[in-house]
Short mmCIF file of C-alpha atoms and ligand atoms in Angstrom, two decimals:
data_model
loop_
_atom_site.label_atom_id
_atom_site.label_comp_id
_atom_site.label_asym_id
_atom_site.label_seq_id
_atom_site.Cartn_x
_atom_site.Cartn_y
_atom_site.Cartn_z
CA MET Q 18 46.63 11.05 -11.81
CA PRO Q 19 45.95 12.26 -15.13
CA VAL Q 20 43.52 10.63 -16.82
CA THR Q 21 39.90 11.88 -18.32
CA ILE Q 22 37.27 10.10 -19.27
CA VAL Q 23 34.63 11.01 -21.61
CA LEU Q 24 31.60 9.02 -22.04
CA GLY Q 25 28.17 9.37 -23.22
CA GLY Q 26 25.32 10.21 -20.62
CA GLN Q 27 22.58 9.42 -22.71
CA TRP Q 28 21.45 6.42 -25.76
CA GLY Q 29 24.76 7.42 -27.72
CA ASP Q 30 25.55 9.74 -30.16
CA GLU Q 31 25.92 12.80 -27.47
CA GLY Q 32 28.89 13.86 -29.51
CA LYS Q 33 31.67 12.30 -27.57
CA GLY Q 34 33.85 12.49 -30.50
CA LYS Q 35 33.56 16.07 -30.92
CA ILE Q 36 34.37 16.64 -27.10
CA THR Q 37 37.21 14.20 -26.92
CA ASP Q 38 38.67 15.85 -30.09
CA ALA Q 39 38.51 19.33 -28.16
CA LEU Q 40 40.55 17.72 -24.98
CA ALA Q 41 42.77 15.59 -27.37
CA ALA Q 42 44.27 18.87 -28.34
CA THR Q 43 46.57 18.94 -25.02
CA ALA Q 44 46.55 15.16 -24.44
CA ASP Q 45 49.28 12.28 -25.27
CA ILE Q 46 47.27 9.21 -25.42
CA VAL Q 47 43.26 8.41 -25.95
CA ILE Q 48 41.94 5.10 -25.76
CA ARG Q 49 39.22 3.38 -27.06
CA PRO Q 50 37.77 0.96 -23.92
CA ASN Q 51 34.47 -0.62 -25.27
CA GLY Q 52 32.32 -1.04 -28.12
CA SER Q 53 33.27 -2.23 -31.50
CA THR Q 54 32.29 -0.93 -34.98
CA ASN Q 55 28.74 -0.16 -33.60
CA ALA Q 56 30.30 3.10 -32.56
CA GLY Q 57 30.46 6.12 -34.86
CA HIS Q 58 32.20 9.25 -33.27
CA THR Q 59 32.10 12.49 -35.88
CA VAL Q 60 34.91 14.88 -35.64
CA VAL Q 61 34.90 18.04 -37.92
CA THR Q 62 38.11 20.00 -38.73
CA ASP Q 63 38.92 22.20 -41.34
CA GLU Q 64 39.68 19.69 -43.59
CA GLY Q 65 36.21 18.06 -43.41
CA ILE Q 66 34.09 15.30 -41.45
CA TYR Q 67 35.75 12.33 -40.04
CA LYS Q 68 33.56 9.70 -38.95
CA LEU Q 69 35.49 7.44 -36.61
CA HIS Q 70 34.24 3.77 -35.19
CA VAL Q 71 37.05 1.83 -33.32
CA ILE Q 72 39.97 4.50 -33.71
CA PRO Q 73 39.97 7.25 -31.11
CA SER Q 74 39.30 10.47 -31.73
CA GLY Q 75 42.78 11.91 -30.94
CA ILE Q 76 43.95 10.04 -34.18
CA LEU Q 77 43.88 13.62 -36.54
CA TYR Q 78 46.57 15.33 -34.07
CA PRO Q 79 49.90 13.71 -34.98
CA HIS Q 80 51.24 14.18 -31.26
CA CYS Q 81 48.18 11.70 -30.09
CA THR Q 82 48.90 7.81 -29.49
CA CYS Q 83 45.45 6.30 -30.27
CA ILE Q 84 45.24 2.71 -28.75
CA ILE Q 85 41.78 0.43 -29.11
CA GLY Q 86 42.06 -1.15 -25.85
CA ALA Q 87 41.33 -4.72 -24.43
CA GLY Q 88 37.77 -3.93 -23.96
CA VAL Q 89 36.96 -3.17 -27.71
CA ALA Q 90 35.80 -6.11 -30.31
CA VAL Q 91 37.83 -5.60 -33.42
CA SER Q 92 36.49 -6.46 -36.56
CA PRO Q 93 39.61 -7.00 -38.76
CA PRO Q 94 38.62 -5.90 -41.97
CA ASP Q 95 36.54 -2.98 -41.17
CA LEU Q 96 39.66 -1.62 -39.04
CA LEU Q 97 41.65 -2.13 -42.00
CA ARG Q 98 39.58 -0.15 -44.10
CA GLU Q 99 39.31 2.68 -41.48
CA ILE Q 100 43.10 2.89 -41.38
CA ALA Q 101 43.14 2.79 -45.07
CA ALA Q 102 40.81 5.73 -45.52
CA LEU Q 103 42.19 7.88 -43.06
CA ARG Q 104 45.47 7.75 -44.43
CA GLU Q 105 44.47 8.76 -47.78
CA ARG Q 106 42.70 11.78 -46.41
CA HIS Q 107 44.91 12.70 -43.67
CA ALA Q 108 48.74 12.57 -43.97
CA ARG Q 109 50.19 13.36 -40.44
CA LEU Q 110 48.19 10.91 -38.13
CA GLY Q 111 48.79 9.79 -34.89
CA GLN Q 112 50.33 6.69 -33.81
CA LEU Q 113 47.82 3.99 -33.64
CA TYR Q 114 48.02 0.88 -31.22
CA LEU Q 115 45.94 -2.15 -31.05
CA SER Q 116 45.58 -4.63 -27.36
CA ASP Q 117 46.78 -7.94 -27.78
CA ARG Q 118 43.77 -8.85 -25.74
CA ALA Q 119 40.62 -7.11 -27.74
CA HIS Q 120 38.38 -9.59 -28.96
CA VAL Q 121 37.61 -10.28 -32.54
CA ILE Q 122 34.33 -9.82 -34.59
CA MET Q 123 34.75 -13.05 -36.56
CA PRO Q 124 32.81 -13.30 -39.82
CA TYR Q 125 30.31 -15.32 -38.27
CA HIS Q 126 29.08 -12.69 -35.68
CA PRO Q 127 27.54 -10.01 -38.19
CA LEU Q 128 25.54 -12.88 -39.73
CA LEU Q 129 24.27 -14.26 -36.52
CA ASP Q 130 23.31 -10.30 -35.64
CA LEU Q 131 21.53 -9.97 -38.60
CA TYR Q 132 19.98 -13.62 -38.58
CA GLU Q 133 18.99 -13.16 -34.67
CA GLU Q 134 17.44 -9.69 -35.68
CA GLN Q 135 15.60 -11.30 -38.62
CA ARG Q 136 14.23 -14.25 -36.35
CA ARG Q 137 13.23 -11.82 -33.28
CA GLY Q 138 11.20 -9.64 -35.82
CA ALA Q 139 9.20 -7.07 -34.57
CA ALA Q 140 10.75 -8.01 -31.02
CA GLY Q 141 14.26 -7.15 -32.48
CA ILE Q 142 16.68 -4.84 -30.79
CA GLY Q 143 17.52 -2.80 -33.45
CA THR Q 144 21.03 -3.36 -33.39
CA THR Q 145 23.85 -1.99 -35.73
CA LEU Q 146 24.23 -5.40 -37.18
CA ARG Q 147 27.96 -5.18 -36.49
CA GLY Q 148 28.31 -8.46 -34.89
CA ASN Q 149 28.95 -6.52 -31.68
CA GLY Q 150 26.62 -8.76 -29.33
CA PRO Q 151 27.49 -12.03 -30.93
CA ALA Q 152 31.39 -11.24 -30.47
CA PHE Q 153 30.96 -10.08 -26.66
CA THR Q 154 28.49 -13.09 -26.26
CA ASP Q 155 31.63 -15.52 -27.01
CA LYS Q 156 33.62 -13.40 -24.67
CA VAL Q 157 31.79 -14.23 -21.90
CA ALA Q 158 31.52 -17.73 -22.88
CA ARG Q 159 34.82 -17.75 -22.75
CA ARG Q 160 35.20 -19.00 -26.58
CA GLY Q 161 35.94 -15.69 -27.93
CA ILE Q 162 39.08 -15.39 -30.60
CA ARG Q 163 41.44 -12.67 -29.41
CA VAL Q 164 43.81 -10.42 -31.48
CA ALA Q 165 46.41 -12.56 -30.13
CA ASP Q 166 45.13 -15.56 -31.47
CA LEU Q 167 45.79 -14.11 -34.74
CA LEU Q 168 49.02 -13.37 -34.61
CA PRO Q 169 51.69 -15.13 -37.02
CA GLY Q 170 53.08 -18.13 -34.92
CA SER Q 171 49.57 -18.53 -33.12
CA GLU Q 172 47.78 -20.75 -36.19
CA ALA Q 173 47.83 -23.91 -34.48
CA LEU Q 174 45.97 -22.58 -31.57
CA LEU Q 175 43.40 -20.59 -33.37
CA ARG Q 176 42.92 -24.04 -35.70
CA GLN Q 177 42.02 -25.72 -32.46
CA LYS Q 178 39.89 -23.02 -31.30
CA LEU Q 179 38.02 -22.62 -34.19
CA GLU Q 180 37.80 -26.59 -34.38
CA ILE Q 181 35.78 -26.48 -31.24
CA LEU Q 182 33.68 -23.26 -31.94
CA LEU Q 183 32.78 -23.53 -35.94
CA PRO Q 184 30.74 -26.70 -35.69
CA GLU Q 185 28.43 -24.70 -32.80
CA LYS Q 186 28.14 -21.76 -35.09
CA ASN Q 187 27.37 -23.86 -38.19
CA THR Q 188 24.48 -25.84 -36.55
CA LEU Q 189 22.75 -22.67 -35.65
CA PHE Q 190 23.14 -21.59 -39.30
CA VAL Q 191 22.04 -24.55 -41.04
CA HIS Q 192 19.74 -25.73 -38.28
CA LEU Q 193 17.99 -22.44 -36.63
CA TYR Q 194 18.41 -19.90 -39.35
CA HIS Q 195 18.50 -22.25 -42.50
CA GLN Q 196 21.53 -20.61 -43.96
CA GLN Q 197 24.97 -22.14 -45.86
CA PRO Q 198 27.52 -23.50 -42.91
CA LEU Q 199 31.28 -21.47 -42.95
CA ASP Q 200 34.08 -23.15 -44.18
CA LEU Q 201 36.90 -23.79 -41.50
CA ASP Q 202 40.07 -23.67 -43.62
CA GLU Q 203 38.45 -20.37 -45.34
CA LEU Q 204 38.61 -18.84 -42.17
CA LEU Q 205 41.86 -19.80 -41.29
CA ASN Q 206 43.06 -18.33 -44.19
CA GLU Q 207 41.19 -15.00 -43.53
CA ALA Q 208 42.39 -14.84 -40.31
CA ARG Q 209 45.99 -15.66 -41.23
CA THR Q 210 46.06 -12.18 -43.19
CA TRP Q 211 44.44 -10.03 -40.79
CA GLY Q 212 47.12 -11.32 -38.07
CA GLU Q 213 50.01 -10.31 -40.79
CA ALA Q 214 48.16 -6.87 -41.62
CA LEU Q 215 47.53 -6.16 -37.90
CA ALA Q 216 50.81 -7.41 -36.38
CA PRO Q 217 52.56 -3.75 -36.49
CA PHE Q 218 49.96 -2.15 -34.62
CA VAL Q 219 49.58 -4.87 -31.84
CA ILE Q 220 50.87 -3.93 -28.01
CA ALA Q 221 50.21 -5.09 -24.80
CA ALA Q 222 48.08 -1.84 -23.90
CA GLU Q 223 47.66 -2.28 -20.55
CA VAL Q 224 51.53 -2.19 -20.09
CA PHE Q 225 51.93 0.42 -22.64
CA VAL Q 226 49.18 2.75 -20.55
CA GLN Q 227 50.52 2.32 -17.19
CA ASP Q 228 54.18 2.94 -17.99
CA ALA Q 229 52.62 5.88 -19.61
CA LEU Q 230 50.82 7.06 -16.75
CA ALA Q 231 53.71 6.63 -14.52
CA ALA Q 232 56.33 8.97 -17.03
CA GLY Q 233 53.47 11.56 -16.30
CA LYS Q 234 51.31 11.45 -19.66
CA HIS Q 235 47.94 12.67 -19.79
CA VAL Q 236 45.51 9.82 -21.32
CA ILE Q 237 41.97 10.55 -22.23
CA VAL Q 238 39.50 7.37 -22.23
CA GLU Q 239 36.94 7.59 -25.10
CA ALA Q 240 33.90 5.49 -24.24
CA ALA Q 241 31.67 4.44 -26.65
CA GLN Q 242 27.91 4.36 -26.62
CA GLY Q 243 25.88 5.86 -23.72
CA THR Q 244 25.39 4.87 -20.22
CA MET Q 245 21.63 4.37 -20.88
CA LEU Q 246 22.80 1.39 -23.22
CA ASP Q 247 24.94 -0.12 -20.76
CA LEU Q 248 24.19 -3.84 -20.14
CA ASP Q 249 23.68 -3.38 -16.45
CA TYR Q 250 22.12 -0.11 -15.86
CA GLY Q 251 20.63 0.75 -19.46
CA THR Q 252 17.27 -0.14 -20.58
CA TYR Q 253 17.98 -3.76 -20.69
CA PRO Q 254 17.61 -5.94 -22.76
CA TYR Q 255 17.66 -2.89 -25.39
CA VAL Q 256 21.26 -2.00 -24.73
CA THR Q 257 24.36 -2.65 -26.22
CA SER Q 258 26.81 -5.78 -25.30
CA SER Q 259 29.55 -4.12 -23.50
CA SER Q 260 29.92 -1.14 -20.85
CA PRO Q 261 29.59 2.44 -21.42
CA THR Q 262 30.32 3.42 -18.14
CA ALA Q 263 33.21 5.00 -16.16
CA ALA Q 264 33.60 1.76 -14.53
CA GLY Q 265 33.73 0.25 -17.87
CA ALA Q 266 35.92 2.87 -19.27
CA CYS Q 267 38.60 1.65 -16.78
CA GLN Q 268 38.20 -1.81 -17.30
CA GLY Q 269 38.68 -1.94 -20.88
CA ALA Q 270 41.37 0.72 -20.84
CA GLY Q 271 43.78 -1.25 -18.38
CA ILE Q 272 43.19 1.76 -16.02
CA ALA Q 273 42.48 2.03 -12.44
CA PRO Q 274 39.52 4.07 -10.95
CA THR Q 275 42.16 5.71 -8.35
CA GLN Q 276 43.87 7.02 -11.47
CA VAL Q 277 41.15 8.76 -12.71
CA GLU Q 278 41.09 12.60 -12.24
CA ARG Q 279 37.91 13.85 -14.52
CA VAL Q 280 34.85 12.23 -15.61
CA VAL Q 281 33.22 14.12 -18.64
CA GLY Q 282 29.61 13.17 -19.23
CA VAL Q 283 28.78 14.26 -22.58
CA PHE Q 284 24.95 15.08 -22.99
CA LYS Q 285 22.78 16.45 -25.93
CA ALA Q 286 20.91 19.26 -25.21
CA TYR Q 287 17.91 16.90 -25.90
CA THR Q 288 17.85 13.63 -26.46
CA THR Q 289 18.14 10.97 -29.16
CA ARG Q 290 18.46 6.80 -29.54
CA VAL Q 291 18.66 4.83 -32.33
CA GLY Q 292 17.34 1.19 -32.21
CA ALA Q 293 14.35 -0.20 -29.98
CA GLY Q 294 13.70 0.49 -26.26
CA PRO Q 295 11.90 2.49 -23.78
CA PHE Q 296 12.07 6.51 -24.34
CA PRO Q 297 9.66 8.47 -22.52
CA THR Q 298 10.54 11.95 -24.16
CA GLU Q 299 10.30 10.75 -27.78
CA LEU Q 300 8.63 13.25 -29.83
CA THR Q 301 7.05 11.93 -32.83
CA ASP Q 302 5.34 15.53 -33.85
CA GLU Q 303 6.77 18.07 -36.09
CA THR Q 304 9.09 19.27 -33.41
CA GLY Q 305 10.66 15.91 -33.63
CA GLN Q 306 10.81 16.28 -37.16
CA LEU Q 307 12.44 19.50 -37.04
CA LEU Q 308 15.10 18.24 -34.67
CA ARG Q 309 15.97 15.61 -36.50
CA GLU Q 310 16.11 17.18 -39.96
CA ARG Q 311 18.05 20.37 -38.38
CA GLY Q 312 20.22 18.19 -36.31
CA ARG Q 313 20.98 15.78 -39.11
CA GLU Q 314 20.00 12.86 -36.61
CA TYR Q 315 20.78 9.69 -38.94
CA GLY Q 316 23.09 6.98 -37.77
CA THR Q 317 27.07 7.75 -38.17
CA THR Q 318 27.60 3.72 -38.23
CA THR Q 319 23.87 2.79 -39.92
CA GLY Q 320 22.57 5.81 -41.44
CA ARG Q 321 19.30 5.07 -39.43
CA PRO Q 322 17.13 8.07 -38.31
CA ARG Q 323 17.16 8.40 -34.85
CA ARG Q 324 14.63 8.98 -32.68
CA VAL Q 325 14.42 12.32 -31.13
CA GLY Q 326 13.04 13.70 -27.78
CA TRP Q 327 13.34 16.25 -25.14
CA PHE Q 328 16.27 16.32 -22.60
CA ASP Q 329 15.45 13.48 -20.28
CA ALA Q 330 16.58 14.73 -16.68
CA VAL Q 331 15.61 11.84 -14.81
CA ALA Q 332 18.12 9.73 -17.26
CA ALA Q 333 20.70 12.22 -17.08
CA ARG Q 334 20.95 12.38 -13.38
CA TYR Q 335 20.58 8.71 -13.03
CA THR Q 336 23.74 8.68 -15.31
CA ALA Q 337 25.75 11.31 -13.83
CA ARG Q 338 25.80 9.94 -10.62
CA LEU Q 339 26.70 6.21 -11.50
CA ASN Q 340 29.37 7.25 -13.42
CA GLY Q 341 30.73 10.05 -11.07
CA MET Q 342 30.88 12.82 -13.66
CA THR Q 343 32.98 15.71 -12.45
CA GLU Q 344 31.80 17.50 -15.39
CA ALA Q 345 29.80 17.70 -17.93
CA ALA Q 346 29.37 18.84 -21.87
CA LEU Q 347 26.23 19.31 -23.38
CA THR Q 348 26.12 19.36 -27.20
CA LYS Q 349 24.08 20.70 -30.10
CA LEU Q 350 22.32 23.44 -28.09
CA ASP Q 351 22.18 25.73 -31.42
CA MET Q 352 19.99 23.01 -32.49
CA LEU Q 353 17.34 24.24 -30.22
CA ASP Q 354 17.70 28.12 -31.55
CA PRO Q 355 14.18 28.33 -33.39
CA LEU Q 356 12.39 26.77 -30.82
CA PRO Q 357 9.43 29.00 -28.76
CA GLU Q 358 9.72 26.86 -25.87
CA ILE Q 359 11.63 23.77 -24.71
CA ARG Q 360 10.44 21.09 -22.29
CA VAL Q 361 12.87 18.91 -19.81
CA CYS Q 362 11.72 16.17 -18.19
CA VAL Q 363 12.04 16.20 -14.30
CA GLY Q 364 10.43 12.85 -13.61
CA TYR Q 365 8.42 10.02 -14.75
CA ARG Q 366 4.99 9.50 -13.64
CA LEU Q 367 3.86 5.85 -13.48
CA GLY Q 368 0.12 6.03 -12.18
CA ASP Q 369 -0.06 7.45 -9.15
CA ARG Q 370 3.79 7.58 -8.15
CA GLU Q 371 6.56 9.74 -9.26
CA LEU Q 372 9.66 8.16 -10.15
CA THR Q 373 12.99 10.10 -9.69
CA ALA Q 374 15.09 7.06 -11.37
CA PRO Q 375 14.92 4.84 -13.96
CA PRO Q 376 12.83 1.73 -13.37
CA ALA Q 377 14.34 -1.95 -14.09
CA GLN Q 378 10.91 -3.29 -15.14
CA LEU Q 379 11.04 -2.85 -19.20
CA ASP Q 380 6.85 -2.72 -18.98
CA GLN Q 381 7.38 0.30 -16.46
CA TYR Q 382 9.77 2.10 -18.50
CA MET Q 383 7.62 1.68 -21.30
CA ALA Q 384 4.60 3.27 -19.37
CA VAL Q 385 5.95 6.19 -17.63
CA GLU Q 386 4.59 9.65 -18.37
CA PRO Q 387 7.42 12.10 -18.49
CA VAL Q 388 6.63 15.01 -16.13
CA TYR Q 389 8.04 18.08 -18.23
CA GLU Q 390 9.17 21.32 -17.08
CA ILE Q 391 8.40 24.16 -19.74
CA LEU Q 392 11.50 26.73 -20.11
CA PRO Q 393 11.47 29.84 -22.45
CA GLY Q 394 13.25 29.06 -25.77
CA TRP Q 395 15.52 31.85 -26.95
CA GLN Q 396 14.68 32.02 -30.88
CA THR Q 397 18.56 33.71 -31.93
CA ASP Q 398 21.24 32.02 -33.59
CA THR Q 399 24.07 30.78 -31.08
CA SER Q 400 26.17 29.39 -33.40
CA HIS Q 401 28.56 32.06 -33.56
CA ALA Q 402 28.92 32.61 -29.90
CA ALA Q 403 32.30 33.32 -28.22
CA SER Q 404 31.48 32.85 -24.63
CA PHE Q 405 29.07 32.02 -22.15
CA ALA Q 406 27.93 35.38 -21.53
CA ASP Q 407 27.52 35.91 -25.25
CA LEU Q 408 24.48 33.06 -25.39
CA PRO Q 409 20.92 34.73 -25.11
CA PRO Q 410 19.79 34.84 -21.62
CA ALA Q 411 17.34 32.18 -22.00
CA ALA Q 412 19.94 29.95 -23.28
CA GLN Q 413 22.10 30.67 -20.64
CA ARG Q 414 18.95 29.74 -18.32
CA TYR Q 415 18.54 26.06 -20.09
CA VAL Q 416 22.15 25.29 -19.50
CA GLU Q 417 22.05 26.36 -16.11
CA ARG Q 418 18.72 24.50 -15.06
CA ILE Q 419 19.82 21.41 -16.62
CA GLU Q 420 23.26 21.70 -14.43
CA GLU Q 421 21.16 21.87 -11.75
CA LEU Q 422 18.97 18.96 -12.45
CA ILE Q 423 21.63 16.72 -13.19
CA GLY Q 424 24.00 17.94 -10.56
CA VAL Q 425 27.34 18.15 -12.29
CA PRO Q 426 28.63 21.39 -13.76
CA ILE Q 427 28.58 22.18 -17.68
CA THR Q 428 32.10 23.16 -18.78
CA MET Q 429 31.82 23.09 -22.48
CA ILE Q 430 28.64 23.70 -24.57
CA GLY Q 431 28.75 22.89 -28.33
CA ILE Q 432 26.98 25.39 -30.64
CA GLY Q 433 28.04 23.70 -34.07
CA PRO Q 434 29.82 20.62 -35.33
CA ALA Q 435 33.13 22.55 -36.05
CA ARG Q 436 36.24 22.60 -33.89
CA ARG Q 437 35.85 26.41 -32.96
CA GLN Q 438 31.72 26.14 -32.32
CA LEU Q 439 32.57 24.66 -28.56
CA VAL Q 440 32.08 27.18 -25.75
CA TRP Q 441 34.47 26.73 -22.56
CA ARG Q 442 33.11 27.74 -18.89
CA HIS Q 443 35.92 27.10 -16.53
CA ALA Q 444 35.60 26.00 -13.04
CA SER Q 445 36.06 29.26 -11.50
CA ALA Q 446 33.42 30.90 -13.69
CA LEU Q 447 31.11 28.46 -12.06
CA ALA Q 448 31.85 28.79 -8.37
P1 GDP E 29 29.45 10.32 -31.04
O1 GDP E 29 28.83 9.05 -31.44
O2 GDP E 29 28.66 10.60 -29.43
O3 GDP E 29 30.61 10.98 -30.97
O4 GDP E 29 28.58 11.24 -31.59
P2 GDP E 29 28.25 11.38 -33.19
O5 GDP E 29 29.45 11.76 -34.34
O6 GDP E 29 27.49 9.83 -33.74
O7 GDP E 29 27.21 12.64 -33.61
C1 GDP E 29 26.99 13.85 -33.02
C2 GDP E 29 27.05 14.43 -34.17
O8 GDP E 29 26.36 15.85 -34.04
C3 GDP E 29 27.70 14.60 -35.45
O9 GDP E 29 27.03 14.54 -36.52
C4 GDP E 29 28.65 15.79 -35.03
O10 GDP E 29 29.44 16.40 -35.81
C5 GDP E 29 27.46 16.57 -34.30
N1 GDP E 29 27.62 17.42 -33.45
C6 GDP E 29 28.27 17.13 -32.65
N2 GDP E 29 28.39 18.61 -31.54
C7 GDP E 29 27.80 19.27 -32.10
C8 GDP E 29 27.19 20.70 -32.04
O11 GDP E 29 27.38 21.16 -30.54
N3 GDP E 29 26.24 21.27 -32.65
C9 GDP E 29 25.86 20.69 -33.84
N4 GDP E 29 24.65 21.43 -34.47
N5 GDP E 29 26.12 19.19 -34.37
C10 GDP E 29 27.03 18.84 -33.22
P1 IMO E 30 28.24 5.86 -30.19
O1 IMO E 30 29.51 5.47 -29.85
C1 IMO E 30 23.98 5.23 -30.49
C2 IMO E 30 22.64 0.59 -29.80
C3 IMO E 30 22.25 0.33 -31.60
C4 IMO E 30 21.13 -0.56 -30.61
C5 IMO E 30 21.58 -1.04 -29.52
C6 IMO E 30 22.33 -2.60 -29.67
O2 IMO E 30 28.24 6.08 -31.84
O3 IMO E 30 27.43 6.61 -29.22
P2 IMO E 30 24.57 -3.28 -30.65
O4 IMO E 30 24.95 -3.05 -32.34
O5 IMO E 30 25.49 -1.94 -29.81
O6 IMO E 30 24.41 -4.56 -30.59
O7 IMO E 30 22.96 -2.39 -30.74
O8 IMO E 30 22.80 -0.20 -28.95
N1 IMO E 30 23.85 1.49 -30.36
C7 IMO E 30 23.99 2.91 -30.21
N2 IMO E 30 23.55 4.19 -30.35
N3 IMO E 30 25.27 5.21 -30.48
C8 IMO E 30 26.18 4.14 -30.75
O9 IMO E 30 27.34 4.23 -30.50
C9 IMO E 30 25.48 2.69 -30.39
N4 IMO E 30 26.32 1.48 -30.48
C10 IMO E 30 24.87 0.90 -30.07
O10 IMO E 30 21.37 1.17 -32.19
O11 IMO E 30 19.67 0.08 -30.23
MG1 MG E 31 27.97 7.77 -32.60
#
């Protein structure tokens, strides 16, 4: 069962790109199972910084086959641009495939995302405005356009679908948002050119993956976003519109739960979130400012400043359990180097009660007060550590305390963005 799932344990941007890239060095296939261009996964190699949006983070290895799975919503022009930009910079890429079942972000989706956010004003979700929510809404409403619908030969069917769909979108554009309607023939023309350009990449991905697994290949499923942005278990409605969990990863990749061997939860050594919604450990003081600047905490996709706070072990333990994490990666430990002391949230206080898991009621989540444990800082540069033993004792204790709180062994520790800045701890060392 050589499937490894890599997923976010917080609110996204935990460093899943870096961890996937590290694990992909010895993998055959990397699949993206969810999300869309709303994601931005960074991989730093000797050649420079790569920001990947829907293409899996294994693509920089020529030996890796990368698949955009059925659970992803794909914007064809964005994907084609991403492919072209990678080809321009990097000659020896892995093979890329796209599921014929993936949904398409159509030109009306980013517009709907923007107009709806504008209409909501202060009550907005703070989406990435990439059309992700509207595309997944159409998918669930059974009126979505799929990659298969764009392929040469599907023109009549696509026209039929859009003839039903577009009047509804245009009614919203004209009457609710007071904007111009879209033209059916223009849309069909665009869709035809996308279909022709994407056709060479399109496969029945779930069949390909199952054949590969039957042949003993090692597969990584690289989820986007983080579990606290999950539709069911995240801070609803301040969530994304697909499922960033291990279960969602299986569904989106066409892999059965029984085929999964490892679930690697990726956590930042502190917490960040982009967009609106509850964030009990948020720091709005100079420590928050320091972490934001030191950690260059600006969105990979949108450039928005990320909200920054202390490590939230209540949320982290919740996501570790929900995903059945077998291990965890803790990234950006080096960002904490200058701090004299570090806080970790070990409980949520709500009035005279202490909660040990995130509440479903949004107003309660907004109102909880974090209960902090204070740990000593190390005020030493960790970015050159070659092993766990090389880390300052206080940094080792910090890692061990988080491990205890989330109940999962931490097997990888990020001490910088570069490939070599990853400290591995093997299971034997943790026994
Ligand atoms: P993802 O969406 O989970 O893949 O994460 P992002 O790429 O959006 O954000 C993580 C950022 O942190 C990127 O700029 C990475 O290059 C950087 N990064 C990842 N791990 C480390 C680490 O251990 N230390 C430092 N300093 N930066 C890291
Ligand atoms: P990666 O894969 C961080 C957030 C948005 C917003 C909410 C809904 O790089 O970790 P959406 O555009 O999905 O409708 O926005 O979800 N969000 C992310 N935050 N990292 C991401 O992806 C995110 N993808 C979506 O900021 O709060
Ligand atoms: Mg990101």
